[in-house]
PDB file of C-alpha atoms in Angstrom:
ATOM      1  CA  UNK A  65       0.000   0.000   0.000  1.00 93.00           C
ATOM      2  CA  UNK A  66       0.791   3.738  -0.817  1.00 97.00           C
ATOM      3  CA  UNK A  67       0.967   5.796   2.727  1.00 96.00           C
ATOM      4  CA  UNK A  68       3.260   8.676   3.188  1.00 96.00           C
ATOM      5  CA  UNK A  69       4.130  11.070   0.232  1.00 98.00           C
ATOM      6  CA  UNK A  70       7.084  13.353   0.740  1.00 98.00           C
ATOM      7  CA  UNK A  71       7.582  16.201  -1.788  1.00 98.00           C
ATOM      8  CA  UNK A  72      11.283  17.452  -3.502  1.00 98.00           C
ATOM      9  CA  UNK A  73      11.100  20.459  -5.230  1.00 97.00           C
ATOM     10  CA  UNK A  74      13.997  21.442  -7.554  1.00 96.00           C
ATOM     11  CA  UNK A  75      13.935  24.817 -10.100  1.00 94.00           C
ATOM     12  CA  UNK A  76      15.698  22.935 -12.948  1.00 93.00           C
ATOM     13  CA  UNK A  77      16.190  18.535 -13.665  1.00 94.00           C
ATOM     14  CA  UNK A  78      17.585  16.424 -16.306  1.00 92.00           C
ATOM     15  CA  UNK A  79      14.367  14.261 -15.796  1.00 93.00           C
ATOM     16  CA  UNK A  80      12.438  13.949 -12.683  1.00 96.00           C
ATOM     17  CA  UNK A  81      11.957   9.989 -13.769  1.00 96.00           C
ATOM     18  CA  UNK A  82      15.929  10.034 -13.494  1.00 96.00           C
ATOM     19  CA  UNK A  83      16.429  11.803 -10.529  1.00 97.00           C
ATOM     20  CA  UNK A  84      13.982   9.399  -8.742  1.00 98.00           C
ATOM     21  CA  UNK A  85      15.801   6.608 -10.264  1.00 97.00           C
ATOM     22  CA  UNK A  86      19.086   7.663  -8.542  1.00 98.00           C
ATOM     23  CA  UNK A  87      17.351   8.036  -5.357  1.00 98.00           C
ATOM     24  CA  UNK A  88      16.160   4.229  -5.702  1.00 98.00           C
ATOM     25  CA  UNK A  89      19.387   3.021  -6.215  1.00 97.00           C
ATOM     26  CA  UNK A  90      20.760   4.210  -2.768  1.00 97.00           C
ATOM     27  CA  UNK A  91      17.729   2.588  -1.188  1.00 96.00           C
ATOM     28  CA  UNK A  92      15.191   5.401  -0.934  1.00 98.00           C
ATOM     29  CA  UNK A  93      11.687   4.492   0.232  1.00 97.00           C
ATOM     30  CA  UNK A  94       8.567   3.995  -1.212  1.00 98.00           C
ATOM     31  CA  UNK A  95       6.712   7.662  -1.643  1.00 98.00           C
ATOM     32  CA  UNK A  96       9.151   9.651  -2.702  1.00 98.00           C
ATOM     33  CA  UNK A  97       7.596  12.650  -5.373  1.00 98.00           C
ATOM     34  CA  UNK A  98      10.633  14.751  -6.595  1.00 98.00           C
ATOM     35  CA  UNK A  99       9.139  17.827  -8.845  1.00 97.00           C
ATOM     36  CA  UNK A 100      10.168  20.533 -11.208  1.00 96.00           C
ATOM     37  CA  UNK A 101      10.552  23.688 -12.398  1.00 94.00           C
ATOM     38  CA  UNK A 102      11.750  22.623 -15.706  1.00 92.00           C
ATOM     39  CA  UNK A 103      12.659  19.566 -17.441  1.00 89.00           C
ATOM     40  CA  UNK A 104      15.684  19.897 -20.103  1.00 87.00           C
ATOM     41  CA  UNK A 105      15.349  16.023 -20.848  1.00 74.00           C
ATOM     42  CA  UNK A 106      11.849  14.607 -20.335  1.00 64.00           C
ATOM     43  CA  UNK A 107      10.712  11.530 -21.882  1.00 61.00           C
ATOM     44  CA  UNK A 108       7.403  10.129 -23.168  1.00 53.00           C
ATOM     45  CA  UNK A 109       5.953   7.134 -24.373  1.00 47.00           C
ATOM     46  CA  UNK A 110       7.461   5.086 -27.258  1.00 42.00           C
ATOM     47  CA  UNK A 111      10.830   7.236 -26.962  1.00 49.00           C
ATOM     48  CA  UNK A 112       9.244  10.631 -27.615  1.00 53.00           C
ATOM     49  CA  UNK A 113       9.945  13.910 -25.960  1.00 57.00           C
ATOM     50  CA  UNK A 114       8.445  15.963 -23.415  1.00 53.00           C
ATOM     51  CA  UNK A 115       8.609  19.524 -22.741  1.00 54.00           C
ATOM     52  CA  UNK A 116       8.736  21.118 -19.811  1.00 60.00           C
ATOM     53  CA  UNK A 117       9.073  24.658 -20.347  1.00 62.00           C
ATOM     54  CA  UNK A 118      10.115  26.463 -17.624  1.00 70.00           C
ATOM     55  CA  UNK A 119       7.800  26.955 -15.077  1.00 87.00           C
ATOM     56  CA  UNK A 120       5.265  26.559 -17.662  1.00 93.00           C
ATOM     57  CA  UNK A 121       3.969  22.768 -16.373  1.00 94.00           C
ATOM     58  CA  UNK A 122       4.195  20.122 -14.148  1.00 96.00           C
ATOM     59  CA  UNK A 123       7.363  18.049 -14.443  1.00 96.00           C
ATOM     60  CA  UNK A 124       6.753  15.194 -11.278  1.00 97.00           C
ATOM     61  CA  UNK A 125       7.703  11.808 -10.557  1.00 98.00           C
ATOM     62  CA  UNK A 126       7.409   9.193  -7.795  1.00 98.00           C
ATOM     63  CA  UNK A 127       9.039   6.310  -6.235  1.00 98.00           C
ATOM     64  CA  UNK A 128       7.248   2.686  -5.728  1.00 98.00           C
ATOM     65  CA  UNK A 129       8.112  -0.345  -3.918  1.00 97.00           C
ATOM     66  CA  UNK A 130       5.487  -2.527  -4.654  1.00 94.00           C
ATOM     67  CA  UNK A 131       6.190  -5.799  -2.737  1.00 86.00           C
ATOM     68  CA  UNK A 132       5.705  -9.155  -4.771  1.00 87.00           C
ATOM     69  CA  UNK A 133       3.501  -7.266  -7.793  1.00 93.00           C
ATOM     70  CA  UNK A 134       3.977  -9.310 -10.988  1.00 92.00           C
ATOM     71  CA  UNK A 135       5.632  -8.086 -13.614  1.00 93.00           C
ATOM     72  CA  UNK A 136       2.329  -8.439 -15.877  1.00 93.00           C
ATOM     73  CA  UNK A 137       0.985  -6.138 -13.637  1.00 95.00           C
ATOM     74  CA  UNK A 138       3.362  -3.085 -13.817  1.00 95.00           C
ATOM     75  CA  UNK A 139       2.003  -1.597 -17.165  1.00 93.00           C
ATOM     76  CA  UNK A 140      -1.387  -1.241 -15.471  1.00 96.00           C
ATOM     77  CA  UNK A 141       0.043   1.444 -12.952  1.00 97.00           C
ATOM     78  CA  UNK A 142       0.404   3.833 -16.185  1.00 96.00           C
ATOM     79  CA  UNK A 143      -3.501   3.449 -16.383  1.00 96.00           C
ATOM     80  CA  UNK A 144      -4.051   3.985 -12.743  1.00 98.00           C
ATOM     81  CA  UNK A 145      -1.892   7.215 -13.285  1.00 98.00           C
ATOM     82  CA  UNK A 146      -4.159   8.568 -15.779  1.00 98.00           C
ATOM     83  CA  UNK A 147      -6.952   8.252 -13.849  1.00 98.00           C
ATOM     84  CA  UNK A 148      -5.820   9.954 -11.227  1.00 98.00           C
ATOM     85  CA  UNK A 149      -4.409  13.154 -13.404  1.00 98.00           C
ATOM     86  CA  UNK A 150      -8.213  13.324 -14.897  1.00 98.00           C
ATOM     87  CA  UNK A 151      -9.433  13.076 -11.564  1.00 98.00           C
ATOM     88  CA  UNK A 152      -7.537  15.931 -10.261  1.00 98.00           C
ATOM     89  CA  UNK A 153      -8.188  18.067 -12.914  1.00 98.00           C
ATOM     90  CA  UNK A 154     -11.973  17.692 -12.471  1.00 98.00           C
ATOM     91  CA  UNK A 155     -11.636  18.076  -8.554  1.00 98.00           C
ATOM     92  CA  UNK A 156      -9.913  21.427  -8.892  1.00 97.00           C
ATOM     93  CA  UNK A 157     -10.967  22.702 -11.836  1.00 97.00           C
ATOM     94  CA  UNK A 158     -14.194  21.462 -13.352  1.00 96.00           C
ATOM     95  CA  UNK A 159     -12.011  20.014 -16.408  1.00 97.00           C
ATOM     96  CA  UNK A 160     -13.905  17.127 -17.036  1.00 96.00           C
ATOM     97  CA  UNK A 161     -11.323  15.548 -19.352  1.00 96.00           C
ATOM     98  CA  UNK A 162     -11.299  11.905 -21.361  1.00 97.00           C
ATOM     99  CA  UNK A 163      -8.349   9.040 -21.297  1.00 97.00           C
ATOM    100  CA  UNK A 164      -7.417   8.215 -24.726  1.00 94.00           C
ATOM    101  CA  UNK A 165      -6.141   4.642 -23.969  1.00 94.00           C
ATOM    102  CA  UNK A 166      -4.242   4.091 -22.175  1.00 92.00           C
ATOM    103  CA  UNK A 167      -2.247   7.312 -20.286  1.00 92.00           C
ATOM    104  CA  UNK A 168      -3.451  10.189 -22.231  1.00 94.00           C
ATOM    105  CA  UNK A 169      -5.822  12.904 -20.935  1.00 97.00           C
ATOM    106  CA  UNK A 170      -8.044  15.056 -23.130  1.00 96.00           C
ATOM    107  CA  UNK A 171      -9.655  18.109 -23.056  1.00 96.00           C
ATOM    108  CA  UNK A 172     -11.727  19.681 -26.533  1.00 93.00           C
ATOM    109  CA  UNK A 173      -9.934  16.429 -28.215  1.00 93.00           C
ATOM    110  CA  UNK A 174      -6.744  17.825 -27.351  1.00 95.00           C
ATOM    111  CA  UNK A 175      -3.773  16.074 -24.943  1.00 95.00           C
ATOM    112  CA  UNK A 176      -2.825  18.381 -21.571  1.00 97.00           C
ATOM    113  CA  UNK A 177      -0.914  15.305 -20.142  1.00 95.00           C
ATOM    114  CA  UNK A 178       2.320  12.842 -20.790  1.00 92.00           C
ATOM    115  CA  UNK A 179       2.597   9.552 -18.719  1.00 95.00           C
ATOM    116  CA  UNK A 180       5.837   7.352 -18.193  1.00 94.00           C
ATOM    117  CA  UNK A 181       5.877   4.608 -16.165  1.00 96.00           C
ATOM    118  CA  UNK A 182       9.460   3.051 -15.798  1.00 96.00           C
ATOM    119  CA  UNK A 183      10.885   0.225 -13.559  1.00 96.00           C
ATOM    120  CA  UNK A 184      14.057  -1.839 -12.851  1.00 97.00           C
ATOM    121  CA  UNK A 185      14.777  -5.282 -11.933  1.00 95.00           C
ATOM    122  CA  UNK A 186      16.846  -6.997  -8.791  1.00 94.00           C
ATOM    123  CA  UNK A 187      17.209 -10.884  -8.304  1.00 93.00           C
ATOM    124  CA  UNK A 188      14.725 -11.986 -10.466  1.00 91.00           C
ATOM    125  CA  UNK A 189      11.900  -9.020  -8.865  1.00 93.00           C
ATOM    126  CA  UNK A 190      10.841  -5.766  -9.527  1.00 95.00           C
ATOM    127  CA  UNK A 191      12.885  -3.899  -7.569  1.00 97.00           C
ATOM    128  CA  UNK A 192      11.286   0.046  -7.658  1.00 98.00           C
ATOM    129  CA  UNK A 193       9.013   1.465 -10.026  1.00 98.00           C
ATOM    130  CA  UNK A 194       9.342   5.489 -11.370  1.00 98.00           C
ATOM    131  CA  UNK A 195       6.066   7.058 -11.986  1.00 98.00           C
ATOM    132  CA  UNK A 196       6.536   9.969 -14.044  1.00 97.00           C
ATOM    133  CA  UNK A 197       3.768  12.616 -15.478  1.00 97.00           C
ATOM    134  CA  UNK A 198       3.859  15.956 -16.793  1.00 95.00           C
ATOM    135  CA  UNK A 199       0.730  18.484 -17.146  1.00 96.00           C
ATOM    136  CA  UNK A 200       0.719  21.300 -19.225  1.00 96.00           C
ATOM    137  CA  UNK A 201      -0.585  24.573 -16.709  1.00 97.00           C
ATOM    138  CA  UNK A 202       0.713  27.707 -17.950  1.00 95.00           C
ATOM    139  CA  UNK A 203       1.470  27.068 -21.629  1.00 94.00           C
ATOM    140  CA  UNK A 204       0.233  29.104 -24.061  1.00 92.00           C
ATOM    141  CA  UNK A 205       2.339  28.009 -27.250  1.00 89.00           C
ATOM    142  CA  UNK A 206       3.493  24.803 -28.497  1.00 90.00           C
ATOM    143  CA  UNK A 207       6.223  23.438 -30.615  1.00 88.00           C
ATOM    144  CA  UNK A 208       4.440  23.631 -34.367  1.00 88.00           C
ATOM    145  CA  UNK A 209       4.498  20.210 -34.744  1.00 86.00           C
ATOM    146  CA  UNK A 210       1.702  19.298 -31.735  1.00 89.00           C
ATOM    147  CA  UNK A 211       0.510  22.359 -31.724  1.00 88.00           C
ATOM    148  CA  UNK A 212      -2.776  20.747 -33.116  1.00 91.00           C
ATOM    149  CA  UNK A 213      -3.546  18.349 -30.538  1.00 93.00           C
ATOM    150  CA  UNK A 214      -1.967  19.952 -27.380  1.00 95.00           C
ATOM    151  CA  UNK A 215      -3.819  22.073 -24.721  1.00 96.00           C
ATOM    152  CA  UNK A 216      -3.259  23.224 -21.062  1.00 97.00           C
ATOM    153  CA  UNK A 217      -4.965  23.811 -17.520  1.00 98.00           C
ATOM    154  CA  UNK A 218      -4.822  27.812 -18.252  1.00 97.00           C
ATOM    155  CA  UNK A 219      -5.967  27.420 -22.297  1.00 97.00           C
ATOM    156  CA  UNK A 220      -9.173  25.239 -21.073  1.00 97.00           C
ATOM    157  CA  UNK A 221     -10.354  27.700 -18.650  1.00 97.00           C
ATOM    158  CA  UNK A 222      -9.932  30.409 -20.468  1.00 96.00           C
ATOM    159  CA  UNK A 223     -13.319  28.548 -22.563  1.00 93.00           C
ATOM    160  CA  UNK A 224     -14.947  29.191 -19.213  1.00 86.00           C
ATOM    161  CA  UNK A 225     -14.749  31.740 -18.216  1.00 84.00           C
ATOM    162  CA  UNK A 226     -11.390  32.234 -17.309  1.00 79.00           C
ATOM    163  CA  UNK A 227      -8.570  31.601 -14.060  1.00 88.00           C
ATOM    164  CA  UNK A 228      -5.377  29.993 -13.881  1.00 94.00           C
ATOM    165  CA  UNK A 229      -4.038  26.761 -12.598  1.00 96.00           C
ATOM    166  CA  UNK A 230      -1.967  26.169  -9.947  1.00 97.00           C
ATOM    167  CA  UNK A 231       1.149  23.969 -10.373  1.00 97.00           C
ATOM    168  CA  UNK A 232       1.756  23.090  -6.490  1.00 97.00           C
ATOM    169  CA  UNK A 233      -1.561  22.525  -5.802  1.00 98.00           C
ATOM    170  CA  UNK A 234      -2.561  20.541  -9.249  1.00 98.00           C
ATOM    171  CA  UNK A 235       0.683  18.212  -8.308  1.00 98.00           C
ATOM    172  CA  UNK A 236      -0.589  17.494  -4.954  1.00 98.00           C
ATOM    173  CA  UNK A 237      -4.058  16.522  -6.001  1.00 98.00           C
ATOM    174  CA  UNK A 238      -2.880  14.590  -8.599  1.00 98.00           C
ATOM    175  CA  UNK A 239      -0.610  12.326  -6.212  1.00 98.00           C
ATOM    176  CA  UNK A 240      -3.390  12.434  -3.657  1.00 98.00           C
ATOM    177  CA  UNK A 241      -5.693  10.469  -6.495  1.00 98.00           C
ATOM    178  CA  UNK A 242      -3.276   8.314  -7.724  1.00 98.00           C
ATOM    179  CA  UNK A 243      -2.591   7.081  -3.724  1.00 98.00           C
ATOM    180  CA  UNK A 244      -6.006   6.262  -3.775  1.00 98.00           C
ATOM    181  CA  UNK A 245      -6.634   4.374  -7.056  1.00 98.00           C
ATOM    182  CA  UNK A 246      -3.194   2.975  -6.459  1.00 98.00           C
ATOM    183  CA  UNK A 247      -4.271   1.573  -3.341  1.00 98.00           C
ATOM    184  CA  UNK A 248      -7.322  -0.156  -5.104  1.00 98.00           C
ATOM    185  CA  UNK A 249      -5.294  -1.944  -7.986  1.00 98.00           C
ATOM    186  CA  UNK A 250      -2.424  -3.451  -5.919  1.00 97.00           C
ATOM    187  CA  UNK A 251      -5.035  -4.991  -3.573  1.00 96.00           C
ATOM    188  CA  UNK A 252      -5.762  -7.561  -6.787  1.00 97.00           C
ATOM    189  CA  UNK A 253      -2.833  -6.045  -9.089  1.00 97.00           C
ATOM    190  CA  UNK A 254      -5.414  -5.502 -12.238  1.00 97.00           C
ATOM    191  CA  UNK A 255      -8.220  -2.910 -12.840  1.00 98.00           C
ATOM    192  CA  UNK A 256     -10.972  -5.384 -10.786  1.00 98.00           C
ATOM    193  CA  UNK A 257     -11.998  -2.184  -8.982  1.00 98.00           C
ATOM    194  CA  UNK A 258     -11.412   0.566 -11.359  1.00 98.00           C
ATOM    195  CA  UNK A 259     -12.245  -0.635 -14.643  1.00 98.00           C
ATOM    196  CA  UNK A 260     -15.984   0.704 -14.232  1.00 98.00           C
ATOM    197  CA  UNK A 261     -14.654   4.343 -13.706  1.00 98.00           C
ATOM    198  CA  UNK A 262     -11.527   3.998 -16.070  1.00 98.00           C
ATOM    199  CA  UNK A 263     -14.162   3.185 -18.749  1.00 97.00           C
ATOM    200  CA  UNK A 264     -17.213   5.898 -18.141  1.00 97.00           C
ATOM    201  CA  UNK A 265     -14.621   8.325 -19.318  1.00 97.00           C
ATOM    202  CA  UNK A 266     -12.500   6.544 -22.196  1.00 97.00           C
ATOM    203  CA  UNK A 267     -12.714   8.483 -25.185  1.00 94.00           C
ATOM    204  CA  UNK A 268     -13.575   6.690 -28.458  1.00 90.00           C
ATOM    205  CA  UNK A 269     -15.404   3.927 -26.878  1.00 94.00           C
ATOM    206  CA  UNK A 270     -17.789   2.453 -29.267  1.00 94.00           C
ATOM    207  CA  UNK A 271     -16.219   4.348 -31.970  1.00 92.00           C
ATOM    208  CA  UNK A 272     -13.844   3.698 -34.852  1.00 92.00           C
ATOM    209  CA  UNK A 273     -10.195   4.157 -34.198  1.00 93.00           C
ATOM    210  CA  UNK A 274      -7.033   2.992 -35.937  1.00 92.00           C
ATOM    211  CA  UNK A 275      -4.671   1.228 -34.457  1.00 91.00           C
ATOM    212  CA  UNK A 276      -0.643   2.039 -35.196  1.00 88.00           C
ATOM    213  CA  UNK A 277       1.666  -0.656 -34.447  1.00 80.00           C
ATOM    214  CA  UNK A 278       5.319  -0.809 -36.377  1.00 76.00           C
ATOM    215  CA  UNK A 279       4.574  -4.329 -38.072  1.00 77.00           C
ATOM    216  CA  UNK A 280       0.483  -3.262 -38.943  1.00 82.00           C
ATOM    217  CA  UNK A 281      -2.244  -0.450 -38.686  1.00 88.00           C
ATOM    218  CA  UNK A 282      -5.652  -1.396 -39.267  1.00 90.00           C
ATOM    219  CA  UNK A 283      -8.887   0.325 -38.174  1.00 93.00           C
ATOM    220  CA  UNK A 284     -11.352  -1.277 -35.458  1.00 94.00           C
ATOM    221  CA  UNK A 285     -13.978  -0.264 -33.154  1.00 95.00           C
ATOM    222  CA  UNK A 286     -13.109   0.726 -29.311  1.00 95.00           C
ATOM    223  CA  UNK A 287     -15.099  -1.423 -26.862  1.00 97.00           C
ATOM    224  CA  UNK A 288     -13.301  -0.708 -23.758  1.00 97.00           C
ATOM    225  CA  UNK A 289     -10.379  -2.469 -21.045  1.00 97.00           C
ATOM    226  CA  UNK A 290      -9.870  -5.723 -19.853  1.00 97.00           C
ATOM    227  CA  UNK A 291      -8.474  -6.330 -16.239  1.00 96.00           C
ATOM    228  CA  UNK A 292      -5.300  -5.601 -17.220  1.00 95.00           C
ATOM    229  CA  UNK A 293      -6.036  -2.488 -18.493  1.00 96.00           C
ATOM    230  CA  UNK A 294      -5.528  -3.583 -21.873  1.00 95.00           C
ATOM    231  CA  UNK A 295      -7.502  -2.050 -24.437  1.00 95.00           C
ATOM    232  CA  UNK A 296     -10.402  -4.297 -26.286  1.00 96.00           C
ATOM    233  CA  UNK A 297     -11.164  -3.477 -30.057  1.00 95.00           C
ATOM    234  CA  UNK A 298     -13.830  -5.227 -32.387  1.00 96.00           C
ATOM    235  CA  UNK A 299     -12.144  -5.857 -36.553  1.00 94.00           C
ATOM    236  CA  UNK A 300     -14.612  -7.598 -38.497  1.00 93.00           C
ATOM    237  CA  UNK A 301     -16.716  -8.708 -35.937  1.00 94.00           C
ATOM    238  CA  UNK A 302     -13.654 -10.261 -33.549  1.00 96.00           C
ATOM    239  CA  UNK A 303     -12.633  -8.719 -30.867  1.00 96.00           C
ATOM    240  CA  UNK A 304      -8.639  -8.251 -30.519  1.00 94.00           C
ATOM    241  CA  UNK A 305      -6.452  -7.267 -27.234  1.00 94.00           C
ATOM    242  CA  UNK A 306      -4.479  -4.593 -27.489  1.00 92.00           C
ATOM    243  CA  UNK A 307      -1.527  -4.255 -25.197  1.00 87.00           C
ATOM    244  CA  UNK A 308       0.889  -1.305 -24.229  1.00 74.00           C
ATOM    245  CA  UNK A 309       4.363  -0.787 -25.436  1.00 64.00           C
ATOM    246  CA  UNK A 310       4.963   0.171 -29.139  1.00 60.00           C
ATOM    247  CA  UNK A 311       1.352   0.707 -29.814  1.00 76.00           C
ATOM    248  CA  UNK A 312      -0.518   4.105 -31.087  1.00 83.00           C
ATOM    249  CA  UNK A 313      -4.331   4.514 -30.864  1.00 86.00           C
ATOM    250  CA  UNK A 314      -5.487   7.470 -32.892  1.00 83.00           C
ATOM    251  CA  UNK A 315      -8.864   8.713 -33.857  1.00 81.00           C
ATOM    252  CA  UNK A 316      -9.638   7.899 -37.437  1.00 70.00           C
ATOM    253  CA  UNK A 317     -10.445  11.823 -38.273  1.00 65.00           C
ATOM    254  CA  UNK A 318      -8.041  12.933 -36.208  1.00 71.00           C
ATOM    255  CA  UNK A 319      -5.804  13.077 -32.614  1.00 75.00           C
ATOM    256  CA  UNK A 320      -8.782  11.829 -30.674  1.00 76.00           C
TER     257      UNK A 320
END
């Protein structure tokens, strides 16, 4: 179980994952959230980058020990994660965003959120797990190239009405919800208890998506998760598992 949280704050990081990682190497605890100002070499999913401009977003990681967890089970915690930064952002703000399966969150069909789960072996166990997620706040601009399908906290409430996040307080909610959904999926390591939720706000269920895998892309319908949070599609009237890794699910007339 997740108890204690204990906060590091630092103006400027390689990588918060990294720094984290360091700390579990010389034995750190379970709990551990080391955060931000800037990033100058954030990672994402499938070996992309993340900005962090400075002071412009939420750069945070955190440390888990999770004792005897299967290693079948560790991609699930990037789920869990994504729940909790959509939960958070409705809690504080009203932002009731979507998970495009299985880490991104989405606001007006566009992404305010990156998601990297990372972890590290010892004798045959999994030895700590890194946490990682960034949220865009402040940003106003974005590299031309995702400029299309990228939002933030401060761009989304402008649409209502106006107001500005808060990066402190946005990271502590967001580790606040993941302790709690955490604490649900390593009871039975799988989505038992959260699938319901994780599903009421998946975007594209029922709807046509393609899938983008190096070997294949093909189109299918969304139909929702599995236990292990993997995602379930429907091609010609079969239904197909799709698991994490090296996999891309995209909207078919667009990001979302």
């Amino acid at each position: 179980m997740l108890n204690d949280i204990r906060y590091e704050y630092f103006e400027s990081v390689d990588s918060t994952n990294d720094r984290i990682r360091l700390r579990a190497r010389e034995d750190e605890i379970q709990g551990l959230v080391i955060s931000a100002g800037q990033q100058t070499a954030g990672k994402g999913r499938i070996g992309r980058k993340w900005e962090s401009p400075s002071h412009d977003s939420i750069a945070t990681s955190l440390l888990l020990r999770p004792e005897e967890i299967s290693l079948e089970a560790i991609p699930t915690i990037t789920v869990v994660a994504a729940m909790a930064v959509r939960d958070a952002l409705y809690r504080i703000y009203g932002l009731n965003g979507k998970i495009k399966w299985p880490n991104d969150i989405v606001l007006d069909g566009k992404k305010i959120c990156g998601i990297l789960t990372e972890m590290e072996m010892k004798d045959g166990k999994v030895w700590y797990v890194v946490v990682g997620i960034g949220v865009n706040v402040h940003n106003k601009n974005f590299p031309e190239d995702i400029a299309f399908k990228a939002t933030s906290v401060d761009l989304e409430l402008a649409k209502t009405g106006g107001g500005h996040g808060h990066r402190e307080e946005l990271t502590k909610e967001i580790w606040n919800s993941f302790k709690k959904y955490y604490n649900i999926f390593i009871e039975t390591q799988d989505m038992t208890g959260l699938r319901e939720e994780y599903e009421n706000h998946l975007a594209n269920r029922g709807n046509r998506v393609r899938i983008e895998a190096q070997e294949d892309s093909y189109e299918a319908v969304a139909k929702g998760i599995n236990n292990r949070g993997e995602l379930i599609v429907e091609v010609d009237g079969v239904e197909r598992i799709i698991r994490t890794g090296e996999v891309s699910v995209r909207g078919i007339y667009g990001y979302v």
